[in-house]
mmCIF file of C-alpha atoms in Angstrom:
data_model
loop_
_atom_site.group_PDB
_atom_site.id
_atom_site.type_symbol
_atom_site.label_atom_id
_atom_site.label_comp_id
_atom_site.label_asym_id
_atom_site.label_seq_id
_atom_site.Cartn_x
_atom_site.Cartn_y
_atom_site.Cartn_z
ATOM 1 C CA MET A 274 81.647 155.765 46.491
ATOM 2 C CA ASN A 275 81.408 159.055 48.407
ATOM 3 C CA ASP A 276 84.024 157.761 50.861
ATOM 4 C CA GLU A 277 86.372 157.002 47.960
ATOM 5 C CA ARG A 278 85.856 160.524 46.584
ATOM 6 C CA LYS A 279 86.606 162.059 50.008
ATOM 7 C CA LEU A 280 89.731 159.917 50.288
ATOM 8 C CA LEU A 281 90.981 161.047 46.889
ATOM 9 C CA MET A 282 90.462 164.717 47.792
ATOM 10 C CA LYS A 283 92.620 164.367 50.920
ATOM 11 C CA LEU A 284 95.605 163.052 48.971
ATOM 12 C CA SER A 285 98.373 165.040 47.315
ATOM 13 C CA GLU A 286 98.293 165.410 43.532
ATOM 14 C CA GLY A 287 100.828 162.625 43.048
ATOM 15 C CA GLU A 288 99.025 160.348 45.473
ATOM 16 C CA ARG A 289 95.690 161.033 43.725
ATOM 17 C CA VAL A 290 97.139 160.100 40.344
ATOM 18 C CA ALA A 291 98.565 156.841 41.677
ATOM 19 C CA CYS A 292 95.416 156.017 43.630
ATOM 20 C CA LYS A 293 93.159 156.748 40.658
ATOM 21 C CA LYS A 294 95.239 154.484 38.434
ATOM 22 C CA VAL A 295 94.838 151.595 40.879
ATOM 23 C CA LEU A 296 91.103 152.209 41.335
ATOM 24 C CA TRP A 297 90.595 152.553 37.574
ATOM 25 C CA GLU A 298 92.283 149.246 36.824
ATOM 26 C CA GLU A 299 90.262 147.597 39.588
ATOM 27 C CA ALA A 300 87.033 149.042 38.146
ATOM 28 C CA ARG A 301 87.954 147.833 34.674
ATOM 29 C CA SER A 302 88.847 144.360 35.936
ATOM 30 C CA ASN A 303 85.563 144.154 37.846
ATOM 31 C CA ALA A 304 83.596 145.083 34.722
ATOM 32 C CA LEU A 305 85.471 142.634 32.508
ATOM 33 C CA ALA A 306 84.779 139.817 34.957
ATOM 34 C CA CYS A 307 81.164 140.772 35.656
ATOM 35 C CA ARG A 308 78.510 138.090 35.208
ATOM 36 C CA ALA A 309 75.786 139.773 37.259
ATOM 37 C CA CYS A 310 73.165 139.974 34.499
ATOM 38 C CA PRO A 311 72.042 137.777 31.579
ATOM 39 C CA LEU A 312 74.009 139.833 29.039
ATOM 40 C CA ALA A 313 77.145 138.044 30.250
ATOM 41 C CA ASP A 314 75.866 134.839 28.638
ATOM 42 C CA THR A 315 75.553 136.333 25.149
ATOM 43 C CA ARG A 316 78.388 138.866 24.940
ATOM 44 C CA ALA A 317 81.675 138.323 23.142
ATOM 45 C CA LYS A 318 83.542 141.074 24.990
ATOM 46 C CA VAL A 319 82.841 143.568 27.746
ATOM 47 C CA VAL A 320 83.029 147.122 26.394
ATOM 48 C CA PHE A 321 84.298 149.164 29.332
ATOM 49 C CA GLY A 322 85.075 152.436 27.551
ATOM 50 C CA ASP A 323 87.675 154.287 25.517
ATOM 51 C CA GLY A 324 89.548 157.569 25.619
ATOM 52 C CA ASP A 325 91.191 159.702 28.268
ATOM 53 C CA PRO A 326 90.026 158.772 31.791
ATOM 54 C CA ASP A 327 91.430 162.100 32.992
ATOM 55 C CA SER A 328 89.222 164.077 30.607
ATOM 56 C CA LYS A 329 86.573 166.424 31.955
ATOM 57 C CA LEU A 330 84.286 165.670 28.980
ATOM 58 C CA LEU A 331 82.402 162.364 29.101
ATOM 59 C CA PHE A 332 80.134 160.878 26.428
ATOM 60 C CA ILE A 333 77.626 158.180 27.463
ATOM 61 C CA GLY A 334 75.757 156.047 24.938
ATOM 62 C CA GLU A 335 73.273 153.212 25.281
ATOM 63 C CA GLY A 336 75.170 149.961 24.819
ATOM 64 C CA PRO A 337 77.603 148.125 22.542
ATOM 65 C CA GLY A 338 76.557 146.934 19.087
ATOM 66 C CA ALA A 339 77.938 144.034 17.082
ATOM 67 C CA ASP A 340 81.199 145.760 16.104
ATOM 68 C CA GLU A 341 81.775 146.986 19.643
ATOM 69 C CA ASP A 342 81.039 143.528 21.034
ATOM 70 C CA ALA A 343 83.609 142.017 18.682
ATOM 71 C CA GLN A 344 86.342 144.601 19.335
ATOM 72 C CA GLY A 345 85.702 145.444 22.995
ATOM 73 C CA LEU A 346 85.627 149.187 22.238
ATOM 74 C CA PRO A 347 82.692 151.635 22.224
ATOM 75 C CA PHE A 348 81.441 153.427 19.111
ATOM 76 C CA VAL A 349 83.575 151.727 16.469
ATOM 77 C CA GLY A 350 80.782 150.649 14.067
ATOM 78 C CA LYS A 351 78.959 152.895 11.611
ATOM 79 C CA ALA A 352 77.387 154.974 14.399
ATOM 80 C CA GLY A 353 80.771 155.272 16.081
ATOM 81 C CA GLN A 354 82.423 156.373 12.879
ATOM 82 C CA LEU A 355 79.777 159.061 12.521
ATOM 83 C CA LEU A 356 80.384 160.174 16.118
ATOM 84 C CA THR A 357 84.080 160.510 15.327
ATOM 85 C CA GLN A 358 83.216 162.606 12.259
ATOM 86 C CA ILE A 359 80.957 164.847 14.340
ATOM 87 C CA LEU A 360 83.676 165.368 16.948
ATOM 88 C CA THR A 361 86.311 166.001 14.299
ATOM 89 C CA ALA A 362 84.091 168.554 12.535
ATOM 90 C CA ALA A 363 83.783 170.401 15.847
ATOM 91 C CA ASP A 364 87.551 170.170 16.388
ATOM 92 C CA ILE A 365 87.195 167.759 19.314
ATOM 93 C CA SER A 366 89.557 164.794 19.329
ATOM 94 C CA ARG A 367 88.261 161.403 20.509
ATOM 95 C CA LYS A 368 91.577 161.040 22.319
ATOM 96 C CA GLU A 369 90.817 164.013 24.584
ATOM 97 C CA VAL A 370 87.404 162.775 25.788
ATOM 98 C CA TYR A 371 86.132 159.578 27.375
ATOM 99 C CA ILE A 372 83.368 157.483 25.821
ATOM 100 C CA THR A 373 81.355 154.722 27.474
ATOM 101 C CA ASN A 374 77.828 153.281 27.596
ATOM 102 C CA ILE A 375 75.042 152.734 30.109
ATOM 103 C CA VAL A 376 75.571 148.966 29.837
ATOM 104 C CA LYS A 377 78.931 147.380 29.105
ATOM 105 C CA CYS A 378 77.687 144.283 27.252
ATOM 106 C CA ARG A 379 75.742 144.055 24.013
ATOM 107 C CA PRO A 380 71.995 143.433 24.344
ATOM 108 C CA PRO A 381 71.036 140.728 21.802
ATOM 109 C CA GLY A 382 69.842 142.204 18.536
ATOM 110 C CA ASN A 383 70.952 145.662 19.696
ATOM 111 C CA ARG A 384 67.721 146.022 21.658
ATOM 112 C CA VAL A 385 67.317 148.651 24.380
ATOM 113 C CA PRO A 386 68.816 147.458 27.692
ATOM 114 C CA SER A 387 66.204 146.204 30.126
ATOM 115 C CA PRO A 388 65.639 148.032 33.443
ATOM 116 C CA GLN A 389 67.219 145.083 35.261
ATOM 117 C CA GLU A 390 70.326 145.174 33.076
ATOM 118 C CA THR A 391 70.631 148.936 33.449
ATOM 119 C CA VAL A 392 70.291 148.839 37.239
ATOM 120 C CA ILE A 393 72.837 146.040 37.614
ATOM 121 C CA CYS A 394 75.381 147.671 35.292
ATOM 122 C CA ASP A 395 74.971 151.102 36.885
ATOM 123 C CA ARG A 396 77.611 150.317 39.507
ATOM 124 C CA HIS A 397 80.223 150.151 36.750
ATOM 125 C CA LEU A 398 79.025 153.414 35.194
ATOM 126 C CA GLN A 399 78.871 155.270 38.500
ATOM 127 C CA THR A 400 82.389 154.126 39.382
ATOM 128 C CA GLN A 401 83.615 155.461 36.047
ATOM 129 C CA ILE A 402 81.875 158.790 36.606
ATOM 130 C CA MET A 403 83.255 159.059 40.137
ATOM 131 C CA LEU A 404 86.834 158.390 39.018
ATOM 132 C CA ILE A 405 86.708 160.530 35.864
ATOM 133 C CA ASP A 406 84.989 163.344 37.781
ATOM 134 C CA PRO A 407 83.808 165.096 34.581
ATOM 135 C CA LEU A 408 82.603 168.674 34.366
ATOM 136 C CA LEU A 409 80.615 168.030 31.177
ATOM 137 C CA ILE A 410 78.594 164.953 30.192
ATOM 138 C CA VAL A 411 76.978 164.386 26.800
ATOM 139 C CA LEU A 412 74.144 161.836 26.798
ATOM 140 C CA LEU A 413 73.744 160.173 23.407
ATOM 141 C CA GLY A 414 70.136 159.165 22.892
ATOM 142 C CA ASN A 415 67.049 158.395 24.934
ATOM 143 C CA THR A 416 68.405 155.567 27.078
ATOM 144 C CA PRO A 417 71.273 157.391 28.842
ATOM 145 C CA MET A 418 69.253 160.616 28.981
ATOM 146 C CA ARG A 419 66.312 158.979 30.724
ATOM 147 C CA TRP A 420 68.544 157.020 33.095
ATOM 148 C CA ILE A 421 70.807 159.869 34.172
ATOM 149 C CA LEU A 422 68.190 162.638 34.253
ATOM 150 C CA GLN A 423 65.417 160.334 35.515
ATOM 151 C CA THR A 424 62.886 161.604 33.004
ATOM 152 C CA ASN A 425 60.271 160.125 30.682
ATOM 153 C CA GLU A 426 60.682 162.940 28.167
ATOM 154 C CA GLY A 427 62.008 162.135 24.698
ATOM 155 C CA ILE A 428 65.348 163.172 23.281
ATOM 156 C CA THR A 429 63.706 165.455 20.697
ATOM 157 C CA LYS A 430 62.319 167.659 23.464
ATOM 158 C CA LEU A 431 65.400 167.813 25.707
ATOM 159 C CA ARG A 432 68.331 167.677 23.281
ATOM 160 C CA GLY A 433 70.578 170.714 23.056
ATOM 161 C CA ARG A 434 69.799 171.931 26.593
ATOM 162 C CA TRP A 435 72.135 171.937 29.574
ATOM 163 C CA PHE A 436 70.948 170.303 32.782
ATOM 164 C CA GLU A 437 72.586 170.096 36.187
ATOM 165 C CA TRP A 438 73.217 166.602 37.543
ATOM 166 C CA ARG A 439 75.197 166.201 40.761
ATOM 167 C CA GLY A 440 77.049 169.422 40.030
ATOM 168 C CA VAL A 441 77.875 168.388 36.459
ATOM 169 C CA ALA A 442 76.624 170.122 33.299
ATOM 170 C CA VAL A 443 74.787 167.521 31.207
ATOM 171 C CA MET A 444 73.515 167.827 27.617
ATOM 172 C CA PRO A 445 71.428 165.234 25.732
ATOM 173 C CA MET A 446 72.141 164.821 22.019
ATOM 174 C CA PHE A 447 70.766 162.543 19.319
ATOM 175 C CA HIS A 448 72.477 159.153 19.153
ATOM 176 C CA PRO A 449 74.552 158.798 15.958
ATOM 177 C CA SER A 450 72.553 155.697 14.986
ATOM 178 C CA TYR A 451 69.444 157.910 14.852
ATOM 179 C CA LEU A 452 71.244 160.272 12.499
ATOM 180 C CA LEU A 453 72.085 157.345 10.219
ATOM 181 C CA ARG A 454 68.365 156.676 9.884
ATOM 182 C CA ASN A 455 67.622 160.363 9.237
ATOM 183 C CA GLN A 456 69.947 161.537 6.499
ATOM 184 C CA SER A 457 68.380 164.945 5.782
ATOM 185 C CA ARG A 458 70.614 167.951 6.370
ATOM 186 C CA GLU A 459 67.835 170.507 6.038
ATOM 187 C CA LYS A 460 67.396 173.157 8.715
ATOM 188 C CA GLY A 461 65.644 171.618 11.711
ATOM 189 C CA SER A 462 66.599 168.050 10.787
ATOM 190 C CA PRO A 463 68.328 165.831 13.397
ATOM 191 C CA LYS A 464 71.670 166.267 11.641
ATOM 192 C CA SER A 465 71.415 170.057 11.523
ATOM 193 C CA LEU A 466 70.353 170.171 15.178
ATOM 194 C CA THR A 467 73.243 167.884 16.137
ATOM 195 C CA TRP A 468 75.674 170.304 14.495
ATOM 196 C CA ILE A 469 74.244 173.097 16.639
ATOM 197 C CA ASP A 470 74.489 170.926 19.744
ATOM 198 C CA ILE A 471 78.073 169.799 19.216
ATOM 199 C CA GLN A 472 79.158 173.384 18.646
ATOM 200 C CA GLU A 473 77.626 174.281 22.018
ATOM 201 C CA VAL A 474 79.471 171.350 23.594
ATOM 202 C CA LYS A 475 82.671 172.614 21.986
ATOM 203 C CA ARG A 476 82.053 176.099 23.386
ATOM 204 C CA ARG A 477 81.626 174.797 26.936
ATOM 205 C CA TRP A 478 84.554 172.421 26.522
ATOM 206 C CA GLU A 479 86.828 175.304 25.548
ATOM 207 C CA GLU A 480 85.673 177.203 28.643
ATOM 208 C CA VAL A 481 86.489 174.207 30.834
ATOM 209 C CA LYS A 482 89.946 173.817 29.315
ATOM 210 C CA ALA A 483 90.644 177.545 29.606
ATOM 211 C CA ALA A 484 89.605 177.532 33.270
ATOM 212 C CA GLY A 485 91.823 174.522 33.927
ATOM 213 C CA LYS A 486 94.790 176.185 32.238
ATOM 214 C CA LEU A 487 94.234 179.358 34.252
ATOM 215 C CA SER A 488 94.157 177.382 37.502
ATOM 216 C CA GLU A 489 97.362 175.592 36.488
ATOM 217 C CA ASP A 490 99.102 178.875 35.660
ATOM 218 C CA ILE A 491 98.064 180.370 38.998
ATOM 219 C CA PHE A 492 99.309 177.306 40.858
ATOM 220 C CA VAL A 493 102.660 177.263 39.059
ATOM 221 C CA GLY A 494 103.051 181.014 39.447
ATOM 222 C CA GLY A 495 102.274 180.812 43.140
ATOM 223 C CA ARG A 496 104.848 178.080 43.619
ATOM 224 C CA ALA A 497 107.479 180.071 41.813
#
């Protein structure tokens, strides 16, 4: 994976775009055909991800639910609809970010993925992260937070804080399904805290986009 990253960095912009497209389709095909863990025997569809693979903002959830398993897309059920509402309220379009999960197949009964399933599926996730090369990652819930940050702490303690992971700024947030089970909007409730968190994500996202636009303007100006 590091060799692939080094190769991409040596290429011209046009070559990188073409190379990434090929590698992305290969990664997607590998995930769709994967039968490395028992989840392959019970899934309907592999849920690879959705959104802009060139985005610098990546959201990672736990795993597909029944609606996601049926449609082959992440976060399209009730929790996904709530995530879309949260993003929209913060003026973040789903189309401008990328959304995926720790595991790409639905665990039966929507249970938490087992350690074995998570380890086996990690190669697909790490390939996605390598190719997307995000600057910001939002971890939705305990499962992705504990896997990525390698911690036993709970989401309530770590949510809303930025952590550094392999040079990327990472923030844990409550999973939308948790918010569906906790409907209170009072100050200090999961929903009110999530609103604070998504506004902080929006703030950092605007900084990232502004920095990217500045770099683009400098490059174009220098060429001219």
